[in-house]
PDB file of C-alpha atoms in Angstrom:
ATOM      1  CA  MET A1087      30.863 -63.110  -2.794  1.00  0.00           C
ATOM      2  CA  PHE A1088      31.282 -62.005  -6.203  1.00  0.00           C
ATOM      3  CA  ILE A1089      28.497 -60.939  -9.046  1.00  0.00           C
ATOM      4  CA  SER A1090      29.508 -61.045 -12.317  1.00  0.00           C
ATOM      5  CA  SER A1091      26.300 -59.098 -13.573  1.00  0.00           C
ATOM      6  CA  HIS A1092      24.782 -56.456 -12.309  1.00  0.00           C
ATOM      7  CA  ASN A1093      20.672 -56.072 -13.067  1.00  0.00           C
ATOM      8  CA  GLN A1094      17.280 -56.712 -10.807  1.00  0.00           C
ATOM      9  CA  LEU A1095      17.883 -60.461 -11.339  1.00  0.00           C
ATOM     10  CA  ALA A1096      21.038 -60.534  -9.820  1.00  0.00           C
ATOM     11  CA  GLU A1097      20.278 -58.150  -7.312  1.00  0.00           C
ATOM     12  CA  ASN A1098      17.687 -60.383  -5.958  1.00  0.00           C
ATOM     13  CA  VAL A1099      19.275 -63.804  -6.077  1.00  0.00           C
ATOM     14  CA  TYR A1100      22.301 -62.047  -4.062  1.00  0.00           C
ATOM     15  CA  GLN A1101      19.631 -61.147  -1.759  1.00  0.00           C
ATOM     16  CA  ALA A1102      18.370 -64.101  -1.126  1.00  0.00           C
ATOM     17  CA  VAL A1103      22.054 -66.073  -0.399  1.00  0.00           C
ATOM     18  CA  VAL A1104      22.651 -63.151   1.758  1.00  0.00           C
ATOM     19  CA  LEU A1105      19.805 -63.406   3.912  1.00  0.00           C
ATOM     20  CA  ASN A1106      19.915 -67.151   3.991  1.00  0.00           C
ATOM     21  CA  PRO A1107      21.935 -68.167   7.601  1.00  0.00           C
ATOM     22  CA  HIS A1108      22.658 -71.224   6.371  1.00  0.00           C
ATOM     23  CA  LEU A1109      25.466 -70.363   3.606  1.00  0.00           C
ATOM     24  CA  ARG A1110      28.601 -68.614   3.609  1.00  0.00           C
ATOM     25  CA  GLN A1111      28.496 -65.907   0.889  1.00  0.00           C
ATOM     26  CA  ASP A1112      31.960 -65.186   0.745  1.00  0.00           C
ATOM     27  CA  ARG A1113      32.925 -68.476  -1.056  1.00  0.00           C
ATOM     28  CA  PHE A1114      31.106 -68.192  -4.103  1.00  0.00           C
ATOM     29  CA  GLU A1115      29.829 -66.146  -7.291  1.00  0.00           C
ATOM     30  CA  ILE A1116      26.802 -65.280  -8.729  1.00  0.00           C
ATOM     31  CA  GLU A1117      26.366 -64.874 -12.845  1.00  0.00           C
ATOM     32  CA  THR A1118      23.093 -64.049 -14.229  1.00  0.00           C
ATOM     33  CA  VAL A1119      22.400 -64.187 -18.387  1.00  0.00           C
ATOM     34  CA  GLY A1120      19.007 -63.296 -19.123  1.00  0.00           C
ATOM     35  CA  ASN A1121      16.991 -65.495 -16.631  1.00  0.00           C
ATOM     36  CA  LYS A1122      19.726 -67.619 -16.307  1.00  0.00           C
ATOM     37  CA  VAL A1123      21.652 -68.000 -12.904  1.00  0.00           C
ATOM     38  CA  THR A1124      24.654 -69.584 -12.704  1.00  0.00           C
ATOM     39  CA  LEU A1125      26.165 -70.797  -8.824  1.00  0.00           C
ATOM     40  CA  ARG A1126      29.945 -71.402  -9.033  1.00  0.00           C
ATOM     41  CA  GLY A1127      32.654 -71.527  -6.098  1.00  0.00           C
ATOM     42  CA  THR A1128      32.575 -73.738  -2.999  1.00  0.00           C
ATOM     43  CA  VAL A1129      30.273 -74.630   0.108  1.00  0.00           C
ATOM     44  CA  GLY A1130      31.092 -76.748   3.090  1.00  0.00           C
ATOM     45  CA  THR A1131      28.185 -79.050   2.662  1.00  0.00           C
ATOM     46  CA  TYR A1132      25.655 -81.203   0.204  1.00  0.00           C
ATOM     47  CA  TYR A1133      22.902 -79.423   2.603  1.00  0.00           C
ATOM     48  CA  GLN A1134      24.646 -75.776   1.909  1.00  0.00           C
ATOM     49  CA  LYS A1135      24.786 -76.823  -2.325  1.00  0.00           C
ATOM     50  CA  GLN A1136      21.138 -77.538  -2.165  1.00  0.00           C
ATOM     51  CA  VAL A1137      19.979 -74.698  -0.177  1.00  0.00           C
ATOM     52  CA  ALA A1138      21.925 -72.311  -2.765  1.00  0.00           C
ATOM     53  CA  GLN A1139      19.659 -73.949  -5.209  1.00  0.00           C
ATOM     54  CA  GLU A1140      16.290 -73.788  -3.579  1.00  0.00           C
ATOM     55  CA  ALA A1141      16.709 -70.109  -2.470  1.00  0.00           C
ATOM     56  CA  VAL A1142      17.673 -69.157  -6.021  1.00  0.00           C
ATOM     57  CA  ARG A1143      14.492 -71.579  -7.313  1.00  0.00           C
ATOM     58  CA  GLU A1144      11.756 -69.350  -5.294  1.00  0.00           C
ATOM     59  CA  ILE A1145      12.760 -65.921  -7.483  1.00  0.00           C
ATOM     60  CA  GLU A1146      10.756 -64.763  -9.983  1.00  0.00           C
ATOM     61  CA  GLY A1147      12.237 -64.680 -13.197  1.00  0.00           C
ATOM     62  CA  VAL A1148      14.546 -67.437 -13.072  1.00  0.00           C
ATOM     63  CA  GLU A1149      14.084 -69.851 -15.527  1.00  0.00           C
ATOM     64  CA  LEU A1150      17.147 -71.716 -15.214  1.00  0.00           C
ATOM     65  CA  ILE A1151      19.930 -72.558 -12.419  1.00  0.00           C
ATOM     66  CA  ASP A1152      23.326 -73.953 -13.108  1.00  0.00           C
ATOM     67  CA  ASN A1153      24.342 -75.375  -9.590  1.00  0.00           C
ATOM     68  CA  ASP A1154      28.276 -75.672 -10.078  1.00  0.00           C
ATOM     69  CA  LEU A1155      28.901 -75.170  -6.459  1.00  0.00           C
ATOM     70  CA  THR A1156      31.723 -77.851  -5.217  1.00  0.00           C
ATOM     71  CA  VAL A1157      31.230 -79.227  -1.627  1.00  0.00           C
ATOM     72  CA  GLU A1158      34.861 -78.783  -0.184  1.00  0.00           C
ATOM     73  CA  TRP A1159      35.123 -80.863   3.441  1.00  0.00           C
ATOM     74  CA  ASN A1160      37.225 -78.533   6.277  1.00  0.00           C
TER      75      ASN A1160
END
């Protein structure tokens, strides 16, 4: 996993994703700009894409989520 910005919001997002047992963290990138979080990369299922978005949605301070994750069937 790659975090392109280093601030408290980015750290909180990172922790939410790392602690989620349904996500493979090594396959996507987190970017924060202000209160906007962008998720990029690939996940294995649409469920994982939704789980990632919902994990981020619950974080205090997140106002906008740009979910650019792509589902890549293995």
